[in-house]
């Protein structure tokens, strides 16, 4: 038993030395360098934080529209939709943060991103729709440009999967503003852009993509 | 050893080194060329898969548009037919544009695009011709296309190919969401008079953005809304 104890303590000591050596070796290793994709990913993350704050500013108007606003009757439904889309931008930000970290980068902080309303920006429901539409269009283009700028296929995939979500937000707002469409009698938030991503992504709070939405079946009419 | 000998050896040595460098460079170029060729072949396969889906979508929209222009007398959505026909024509044109871009890219990679005549759209089982069923079929196709374009980004190695896939996929999602919301009753046709100009103007962008695309074909060409 004594020999056994000796052998255990020797093993423990050897293990300690080995792990200490490893720790010293690790401490000496330089931190991995951020990949080139981190810069465009951080640009997209800044835009997501800006969008989240823009929707917050818009929601304040939708929840308490100016007296006499001609679209007051729509305000409540639009606020529900804006809340949903704001949360989708939050999902995008979460996924981008994860991607930046896995590319050895440091994500920009939400607190450092400031949203400044356009000038002039008279408070009205239609101006909230216009602001959101403009931002979604610019975001979609930025994502497409980032796909071209980035090198890793995984990062391109994430950008493309978010881009198609922004284009959905854009075209709904654009169609409403051009009066091609108007809200129906039954609006379920879950239907208003049903997923945060086009194709399911690896990380995030709501990573599901459109492939999780069931196909329509065919009926007699 | 004379200086002449030295210089001759040196010259020979230099020549051999130059020759070896040249061979090395040639081998490297060949290897790079082989890698690029293999990458292009992979991209061509992926792009041809997307092209096949574009041809199927074109045929589906042709069928749909034909029906929308003359819906059955007892079709409950008969009144939607003329408006739906305008959308079907515009969406069909977008798919034609996408197919053209894909064909050009495949040829740039020295690949052979699949032939349009080799692709046949078959309506899904249980399909009967109604306005609602054509909208359902279009919605299903657009959803699958949007996912396929984004998934292709996992494999495409060429930058322009990736940009195009993202740019086309971002427009497929637009068509999906509009049809989806209509089928779900979340939106209804607006009060404005539907016209070719209005529908085409709203859906003016064929791609979100793409190498060599005119601004008018992309989301860049849509002017920002002004605040009043």
mmCIF file with all atom_site columns, C-alpha atoms in Angstrom, chain A residues 118 120-122 124 126-134 136-137 140-141 143-145 147-150 152-154 156-161 163-165 167-188 190-194 198-200 209-221, chain B residues 76 87 124-128 130 132-137 139-140 143 146-147 150-160 162-164 166-171 173-181 183-194 197-199 201-203 208-211 219-228:
data_model
loop_
_atom_site.group_PDB
_atom_site.id
_atom_site.type_symbol
_atom_site.label_atom_id
_atom_site.label_alt_id
_atom_site.label_comp_id
_atom_site.label_asym_id
_atom_site.label_entity_id
_atom_site.label_seq_id
_atom_site.pdbx_PDB_ins_code
_atom_site.Cartn_x
_atom_site.Cartn_y
_atom_site.Cartn_z
_atom_site.occupancy
_atom_site.B_iso_or_equiv
_atom_site.pdbx_formal_charge
_atom_site.auth_seq_id
_atom_site.auth_comp_id
_atom_site.auth_asym_id
_atom_site.auth_atom_id
_atom_site.pdbx_PDB_model_num
ATOM 1   C CA . UNK A 1 118 ? -32.855 61.494 -39.542 1.00 0.00 ? 118 UNK A CA 1
ATOM 2   C CA . UNK A 1 120 ? -35.931 66.334 -40.207 1.00 0.00 ? 120 UNK A CA 1
ATOM 3   C CA . UNK A 1 121 ? -38.067 63.517 -38.840 1.00 0.00 ? 121 UNK A CA 1
ATOM 4   C CA . UNK A 1 122 ? -41.591 64.664 -37.975 1.00 0.00 ? 122 UNK A CA 1
ATOM 5   C CA . UNK A 1 124 ? -45.854 60.203 -37.527 1.00 0.00 ? 124 UNK A CA 1
ATOM 6   C CA . UNK A 1 126 ? -45.995 56.750 -41.856 1.00 0.00 ? 126 UNK A CA 1
ATOM 7   C CA . UNK A 1 127 ? -42.567 58.207 -41.106 1.00 0.00 ? 127 UNK A CA 1
ATOM 8   C CA . UNK A 1 128 ? -41.860 55.294 -38.765 1.00 0.00 ? 128 UNK A CA 1
ATOM 9   C CA . UNK A 1 129 ? -42.683 52.908 -41.633 1.00 0.00 ? 129 UNK A CA 1
ATOM 10  C CA . UNK A 1 130 ? -40.467 54.883 -43.998 1.00 0.00 ? 130 UNK A CA 1
ATOM 11  C CA . UNK A 1 131 ? -37.565 54.911 -41.547 1.00 0.00 ? 131 UNK A CA 1
ATOM 12  C CA . UNK A 1 132 ? -37.816 51.156 -41.011 1.00 0.00 ? 132 UNK A CA 1
ATOM 13  C CA . UNK A 1 133 ? -38.108 50.520 -44.762 1.00 0.00 ? 133 UNK A CA 1
ATOM 14  C CA . UNK A 1 134 ? -35.028 52.639 -45.531 1.00 0.00 ? 134 UNK A CA 1
ATOM 15  C CA . UNK A 1 136 ? -34.008 47.412 -43.896 1.00 0.00 ? 136 UNK A CA 1
ATOM 16  C CA . UNK A 1 137 ? -33.104 48.107 -47.530 1.00 0.00 ? 137 UNK A CA 1
ATOM 17  C CA . UNK A 1 140 ? -29.947 43.984 -46.950 1.00 0.00 ? 140 UNK A CA 1
ATOM 18  C CA . UNK A 1 141 ? -27.423 45.583 -49.320 1.00 0.00 ? 141 UNK A CA 1
ATOM 19  C CA . UNK A 1 143 ? -25.248 41.983 -45.910 1.00 0.00 ? 143 UNK A CA 1
ATOM 20  C CA . UNK A 1 144 ? -24.891 41.216 -49.606 1.00 0.00 ? 144 UNK A CA 1
ATOM 21  C CA . UNK A 1 145 ? -21.716 43.293 -49.768 1.00 0.00 ? 145 UNK A CA 1
ATOM 22  C CA . UNK A 1 147 ? -20.954 38.102 -48.341 1.00 0.00 ? 147 UNK A CA 1
ATOM 23  C CA . UNK A 1 148 ? -18.632 39.271 -51.078 1.00 0.00 ? 148 UNK A CA 1
ATOM 24  C CA . UNK A 1 149 ? -16.087 40.727 -48.664 1.00 0.00 ? 149 UNK A CA 1
ATOM 25  C CA . UNK A 1 150 ? -15.855 37.768 -46.285 1.00 0.00 ? 150 UNK A CA 1
ATOM 26  C CA . UNK A 1 152 ? -15.136 31.927 -44.617 1.00 0.00 ? 152 UNK A CA 1
ATOM 27  C CA . UNK A 1 153 ? -18.100 30.024 -46.018 1.00 0.00 ? 153 UNK A CA 1
ATOM 28  C CA . UNK A 1 154 ? -19.682 29.816 -42.565 1.00 0.00 ? 154 UNK A CA 1
ATOM 29  C CA . UNK A 1 156 ? -21.032 34.076 -45.717 1.00 0.00 ? 156 UNK A CA 1
ATOM 30  C CA . UNK A 1 157 ? -23.808 31.626 -44.909 1.00 0.00 ? 157 UNK A CA 1
ATOM 31  C CA . UNK A 1 158 ? -24.740 33.505 -41.741 1.00 0.00 ? 158 UNK A CA 1
ATOM 32  C CA . UNK A 1 159 ? -24.780 36.834 -43.588 1.00 0.00 ? 159 UNK A CA 1
ATOM 33  C CA . UNK A 1 160 ? -26.927 35.399 -46.383 1.00 0.00 ? 160 UNK A CA 1
ATOM 34  C CA . UNK A 1 161 ? -29.304 33.840 -43.891 1.00 0.00 ? 161 UNK A CA 1
ATOM 35  C CA . UNK A 1 163 ? -29.950 39.156 -45.450 1.00 0.00 ? 163 UNK A CA 1
ATOM 36  C CA . UNK A 1 164 ? -33.066 37.319 -46.613 1.00 0.00 ? 164 UNK A CA 1
ATOM 37  C CA . UNK A 1 165 ? -34.770 38.199 -43.357 1.00 0.00 ? 165 UNK A CA 1
ATOM 38  C CA . UNK A 1 167 ? -35.408 41.746 -47.425 1.00 0.00 ? 167 UNK A CA 1
ATOM 39  C CA . UNK A 1 168 ? -38.655 40.293 -46.074 1.00 0.00 ? 168 UNK A CA 1
ATOM 40  C CA . UNK A 1 169 ? -38.992 43.178 -43.616 1.00 0.00 ? 169 UNK A CA 1
ATOM 41  C CA . UNK A 1 170 ? -38.192 45.584 -46.447 1.00 0.00 ? 170 UNK A CA 1
ATOM 42  C CA . UNK A 1 171 ? -40.668 44.280 -49.008 1.00 0.00 ? 171 UNK A CA 1
ATOM 43  C CA . UNK A 1 172 ? -43.563 44.188 -46.530 1.00 0.00 ? 172 UNK A CA 1
ATOM 44  C CA . UNK A 1 173 ? -42.938 47.811 -45.541 1.00 0.00 ? 173 UNK A CA 1
ATOM 45  C CA . UNK A 1 174 ? -42.361 48.819 -49.177 1.00 0.00 ? 174 UNK A CA 1
ATOM 46  C CA . UNK A 1 175 ? -45.616 47.153 -50.297 1.00 0.00 ? 175 UNK A CA 1
ATOM 47  C CA . UNK A 1 176 ? -47.552 48.852 -47.494 1.00 0.00 ? 176 UNK A CA 1
ATOM 48  C CA . UNK A 1 177 ? -46.049 52.248 -48.296 1.00 0.00 ? 177 UNK A CA 1
ATOM 49  C CA . UNK A 1 178 ? -46.810 51.823 -52.003 1.00 0.00 ? 178 UNK A CA 1
ATOM 50  C CA . UNK A 1 179 ? -50.345 50.764 -51.041 1.00 0.00 ? 179 UNK A CA 1
ATOM 51  C CA . UNK A 1 180 ? -50.066 47.461 -52.901 1.00 0.00 ? 180 UNK A CA 1
ATOM 52  C CA . UNK A 1 181 ? -51.002 45.729 -49.651 1.00 0.00 ? 181 UNK A CA 1
ATOM 53  C CA . UNK A 1 182 ? -52.668 46.631 -46.409 1.00 0.00 ? 182 UNK A CA 1
ATOM 54  C CA . UNK A 1 183 ? -52.967 44.800 -43.106 1.00 0.00 ? 183 UNK A CA 1
ATOM 55  C CA . UNK A 1 184 ? -55.553 42.036 -43.179 1.00 0.00 ? 184 UNK A CA 1
ATOM 56  C CA . UNK A 1 185 ? -58.275 41.372 -40.661 1.00 0.00 ? 185 UNK A CA 1
ATOM 57  C CA . UNK A 1 186 ? -56.306 38.670 -38.875 1.00 0.00 ? 186 UNK A CA 1
ATOM 58  C CA . UNK A 1 187 ? -52.713 39.528 -38.127 1.00 0.00 ? 187 UNK A CA 1
ATOM 59  C CA . UNK A 1 188 ? -50.697 37.001 -36.179 1.00 0.00 ? 188 UNK A CA 1
ATOM 60  C CA . UNK A 1 190 ? -45.847 34.796 -35.950 1.00 0.00 ? 190 UNK A CA 1
ATOM 61  C CA . UNK A 1 191 ? -46.865 35.065 -39.613 1.00 0.00 ? 191 UNK A CA 1
ATOM 62  C CA . UNK A 1 192 ? -45.146 38.413 -40.142 1.00 0.00 ? 192 UNK A CA 1
ATOM 63  C CA . UNK A 1 193 ? -41.796 37.008 -41.243 1.00 0.00 ? 193 UNK A CA 1
ATOM 64  C CA . UNK A 1 194 ? -42.040 33.642 -39.531 1.00 0.00 ? 194 UNK A CA 1
ATOM 65  C CA . UNK A 1 198 ? -33.680 32.079 -43.978 1.00 0.00 ? 198 UNK A CA 1
ATOM 66  C CA . UNK A 1 199 ? -31.841 28.853 -43.272 1.00 0.00 ? 199 UNK A CA 1
ATOM 67  C CA . UNK A 1 200 ? -31.291 27.447 -39.795 1.00 0.00 ? 200 UNK A CA 1
ATOM 68  C CA . UNK A 1 209 ? -34.834 28.960 -40.681 1.00 0.00 ? 209 UNK A CA 1
ATOM 69  C CA . UNK A 1 210 ? -37.654 28.828 -43.211 1.00 0.00 ? 210 UNK A CA 1
ATOM 70  C CA . UNK A 1 211 ? -37.148 25.081 -43.708 1.00 0.00 ? 211 UNK A CA 1
ATOM 71  C CA . UNK A 1 212 ? -38.927 24.660 -40.366 1.00 0.00 ? 212 UNK A CA 1
ATOM 72  C CA . UNK A 1 213 ? -42.102 26.194 -41.817 1.00 0.00 ? 213 UNK A CA 1
ATOM 73  C CA . UNK A 1 214 ? -44.408 23.536 -43.187 1.00 0.00 ? 214 UNK A CA 1
ATOM 74  C CA . UNK A 1 215 ? -45.217 23.570 -46.880 1.00 0.00 ? 215 UNK A CA 1
ATOM 75  C CA . UNK A 1 216 ? -48.778 24.465 -47.794 1.00 0.00 ? 216 UNK A CA 1
ATOM 76  C CA . UNK A 1 217 ? -50.907 21.483 -48.706 1.00 0.00 ? 217 UNK A CA 1
ATOM 77  C CA . UNK A 1 218 ? -53.327 21.584 -51.634 1.00 0.00 ? 218 UNK A CA 1
ATOM 78  C CA . UNK A 1 219 ? -57.088 21.565 -51.284 1.00 0.00 ? 219 UNK A CA 1
ATOM 79  C CA . UNK A 1 220 ? -60.081 21.347 -53.539 1.00 0.00 ? 220 UNK A CA 1
ATOM 80  C CA . UNK A 1 221 ? -60.338 25.132 -53.737 1.00 0.00 ? 221 UNK A CA 1
ATOM 81  C CA . UNK B 2 76  ? -63.637 31.343 -54.814 1.00 0.00 ? 76  UNK B CA 1
ATOM 82  C CA . UNK B 2 87  ? -47.471 39.421 -59.858 1.00 0.00 ? 87  UNK B CA 1
ATOM 83  C CA . UNK B 2 124 ? -47.230 18.280 -56.898 1.00 0.00 ? 124 UNK B CA 1
ATOM 84  C CA . UNK B 2 125 ? -49.456 15.278 -56.149 1.00 0.00 ? 125 UNK B CA 1
ATOM 85  C CA . UNK B 2 126 ? -53.009 16.217 -55.248 1.00 0.00 ? 126 UNK B CA 1
ATOM 86  C CA . UNK B 2 127 ? -52.777 19.519 -57.082 1.00 0.00 ? 127 UNK B CA 1
ATOM 87  C CA . UNK B 2 128 ? -55.966 20.917 -58.590 1.00 0.00 ? 128 UNK B CA 1
ATOM 88  C CA . UNK B 2 130 ? -57.319 26.948 -58.375 1.00 0.00 ? 130 UNK B CA 1
ATOM 89  C CA . UNK B 2 132 ? -55.256 29.428 -54.011 1.00 0.00 ? 132 UNK B CA 1
ATOM 90  C CA . UNK B 2 133 ? -53.459 26.220 -55.012 1.00 0.00 ? 133 UNK B CA 1
ATOM 91  C CA . UNK B 2 134 ? -51.239 28.033 -57.499 1.00 0.00 ? 134 UNK B CA 1
ATOM 92  C CA . UNK B 2 135 ? -50.369 30.563 -54.781 1.00 0.00 ? 135 UNK B CA 1
ATOM 93  C CA . UNK B 2 136 ? -49.600 27.705 -52.392 1.00 0.00 ? 136 UNK B CA 1
ATOM 94  C CA . UNK B 2 137 ? -47.373 25.998 -54.959 1.00 0.00 ? 137 UNK B CA 1
ATOM 95  C CA . UNK B 2 139 ? -45.049 29.907 -51.968 1.00 0.00 ? 139 UNK B CA 1
ATOM 96  C CA . UNK B 2 140 ? -43.599 26.422 -51.411 1.00 0.00 ? 140 UNK B CA 1
ATOM 97  C CA . UNK B 2 143 ? -39.393 29.038 -49.751 1.00 0.00 ? 143 UNK B CA 1
ATOM 98  C CA . UNK B 2 146 ? -34.612 30.870 -50.683 1.00 0.00 ? 146 UNK B CA 1
ATOM 99  C CA . UNK B 2 147 ? -33.218 28.153 -48.409 1.00 0.00 ? 147 UNK B CA 1
ATOM 100 C CA . UNK B 2 150 ? -28.513 30.488 -48.681 1.00 0.00 ? 150 UNK B CA 1
ATOM 101 C CA . UNK B 2 151 ? -27.373 26.895 -48.138 1.00 0.00 ? 151 UNK B CA 1
ATOM 102 C CA . UNK B 2 152 ? -25.292 27.151 -51.320 1.00 0.00 ? 152 UNK B CA 1
ATOM 103 C CA . UNK B 2 153 ? -23.179 29.773 -49.518 1.00 0.00 ? 153 UNK B CA 1
ATOM 104 C CA . UNK B 2 154 ? -21.743 26.959 -47.410 1.00 0.00 ? 154 UNK B CA 1
ATOM 105 C CA . UNK B 2 155 ? -20.184 25.434 -50.535 1.00 0.00 ? 155 UNK B CA 1
ATOM 106 C CA . UNK B 2 156 ? -19.536 28.155 -53.106 1.00 0.00 ? 156 UNK B CA 1
ATOM 107 C CA . UNK B 2 157 ? -15.890 29.157 -53.187 1.00 0.00 ? 157 UNK B CA 1
ATOM 108 C CA . UNK B 2 158 ? -15.916 31.953 -55.752 1.00 0.00 ? 158 UNK B CA 1
ATOM 109 C CA . UNK B 2 159 ? -16.682 35.414 -54.405 1.00 0.00 ? 159 UNK B CA 1
ATOM 110 C CA . UNK B 2 160 ? -18.895 36.495 -57.301 1.00 0.00 ? 160 UNK B CA 1
ATOM 111 C CA . UNK B 2 162 ? -21.429 33.760 -53.389 1.00 0.00 ? 162 UNK B CA 1
ATOM 112 C CA . UNK B 2 163 ? -22.498 37.356 -53.950 1.00 0.00 ? 163 UNK B CA 1
ATOM 113 C CA . UNK B 2 164 ? -24.956 36.303 -56.652 1.00 0.00 ? 164 UNK B CA 1
ATOM 114 C CA . UNK B 2 166 ? -26.986 35.826 -51.635 1.00 0.00 ? 166 UNK B CA 1
ATOM 115 C CA . UNK B 2 167 ? -28.392 38.519 -53.910 1.00 0.00 ? 167 UNK B CA 1
ATOM 116 C CA . UNK B 2 168 ? -30.866 36.182 -55.609 1.00 0.00 ? 168 UNK B CA 1
ATOM 117 C CA . UNK B 2 169 ? -31.793 34.405 -52.380 1.00 0.00 ? 169 UNK B CA 1
ATOM 118 C CA . UNK B 2 170 ? -32.698 37.753 -50.840 1.00 0.00 ? 170 UNK B CA 1
ATOM 119 C CA . UNK B 2 171 ? -35.235 38.342 -53.598 1.00 0.00 ? 171 UNK B CA 1
ATOM 120 C CA . UNK B 2 173 ? -37.511 35.555 -49.718 1.00 0.00 ? 173 UNK B CA 1
ATOM 121 C CA . UNK B 2 174 ? -39.394 38.686 -50.788 1.00 0.00 ? 174 UNK B CA 1
ATOM 122 C CA . UNK B 2 175 ? -41.645 36.695 -53.099 1.00 0.00 ? 175 UNK B CA 1
ATOM 123 C CA . UNK B 2 176 ? -42.091 34.008 -50.462 1.00 0.00 ? 176 UNK B CA 1
ATOM 124 C CA . UNK B 2 177 ? -43.157 36.440 -47.770 1.00 0.00 ? 177 UNK B CA 1
ATOM 125 C CA . UNK B 2 178 ? -45.630 38.348 -49.927 1.00 0.00 ? 178 UNK B CA 1
ATOM 126 C CA . UNK B 2 179 ? -47.408 35.169 -51.050 1.00 0.00 ? 179 UNK B CA 1
ATOM 127 C CA . UNK B 2 180 ? -47.221 33.679 -47.552 1.00 0.00 ? 180 UNK B CA 1
ATOM 128 C CA . UNK B 2 181 ? -48.839 36.734 -45.950 1.00 0.00 ? 181 UNK B CA 1
ATOM 129 C CA . UNK B 2 183 ? -52.365 33.109 -47.996 1.00 0.00 ? 183 UNK B CA 1
ATOM 130 C CA . UNK B 2 184 ? -52.358 33.626 -44.228 1.00 0.00 ? 184 UNK B CA 1
ATOM 131 C CA . UNK B 2 185 ? -54.695 36.617 -44.526 1.00 0.00 ? 185 UNK B CA 1
ATOM 132 C CA . UNK B 2 186 ? -52.169 38.835 -42.745 1.00 0.00 ? 186 UNK B CA 1
ATOM 133 C CA . UNK B 2 187 ? -52.224 41.252 -45.661 1.00 0.00 ? 187 UNK B CA 1
ATOM 134 C CA . UNK B 2 188 ? -54.847 41.912 -48.294 1.00 0.00 ? 188 UNK B CA 1
ATOM 135 C CA . UNK B 2 189 ? -54.489 43.622 -51.650 1.00 0.00 ? 189 UNK B CA 1
ATOM 136 C CA . UNK B 2 190 ? -54.238 47.362 -51.124 1.00 0.00 ? 190 UNK B CA 1
ATOM 137 C CA . UNK B 2 191 ? -56.620 50.055 -52.258 1.00 0.00 ? 191 UNK B CA 1
ATOM 138 C CA . UNK B 2 192 ? -54.360 51.304 -55.008 1.00 0.00 ? 192 UNK B CA 1
ATOM 139 C CA . UNK B 2 193 ? -55.243 50.388 -58.587 1.00 0.00 ? 193 UNK B CA 1
ATOM 140 C CA . UNK B 2 194 ? -53.091 47.396 -59.462 1.00 0.00 ? 194 UNK B CA 1
ATOM 141 C CA . UNK B 2 197 ? -46.172 49.698 -63.546 1.00 0.00 ? 197 UNK B CA 1
ATOM 142 C CA . UNK B 2 198 ? -46.964 49.600 -59.847 1.00 0.00 ? 198 UNK B CA 1
ATOM 143 C CA . UNK B 2 199 ? -46.248 45.893 -59.391 1.00 0.00 ? 199 UNK B CA 1
ATOM 144 C CA . UNK B 2 201 ? -42.019 49.252 -59.680 1.00 0.00 ? 201 UNK B CA 1
ATOM 145 C CA . UNK B 2 202 ? -42.458 47.758 -56.238 1.00 0.00 ? 202 UNK B CA 1
ATOM 146 C CA . UNK B 2 203 ? -40.622 44.568 -57.177 1.00 0.00 ? 203 UNK B CA 1
ATOM 147 C CA . UNK B 2 208 ? -30.260 42.603 -53.832 1.00 0.00 ? 208 UNK B CA 1
ATOM 148 C CA . UNK B 2 209 ? -26.867 43.352 -55.327 1.00 0.00 ? 209 UNK B CA 1
ATOM 149 C CA . UNK B 2 210 ? -24.546 41.617 -57.788 1.00 0.00 ? 210 UNK B CA 1
ATOM 150 C CA . UNK B 2 211 ? -21.289 42.139 -59.643 1.00 0.00 ? 211 UNK B CA 1
ATOM 151 C CA . UNK B 2 219 ? -32.157 47.267 -54.193 1.00 0.00 ? 219 UNK B CA 1
ATOM 152 C CA . UNK B 2 220 ? -29.634 50.106 -54.593 1.00 0.00 ? 220 UNK B CA 1
ATOM 153 C CA . UNK B 2 221 ? -31.830 51.498 -57.348 1.00 0.00 ? 221 UNK B CA 1
ATOM 154 C CA . UNK B 2 222 ? -34.826 52.017 -55.059 1.00 0.00 ? 222 UNK B CA 1
ATOM 155 C CA . UNK B 2 223 ? -34.711 55.587 -53.767 1.00 0.00 ? 223 UNK B CA 1
ATOM 156 C CA . UNK B 2 224 ? -35.019 56.112 -50.028 1.00 0.00 ? 224 UNK B CA 1
ATOM 157 C CA . UNK B 2 225 ? -38.345 57.338 -48.692 1.00 0.00 ? 225 UNK B CA 1
ATOM 158 C CA . UNK B 2 226 ? -38.333 60.988 -47.623 1.00 0.00 ? 226 UNK B CA 1
ATOM 159 C CA . UNK B 2 227 ? -39.874 62.120 -44.348 1.00 0.00 ? 227 UNK B CA 1
ATOM 160 C CA . UNK B 2 228 ? -42.664 64.673 -44.524 1.00 0.00 ? 228 UNK B CA 1
#
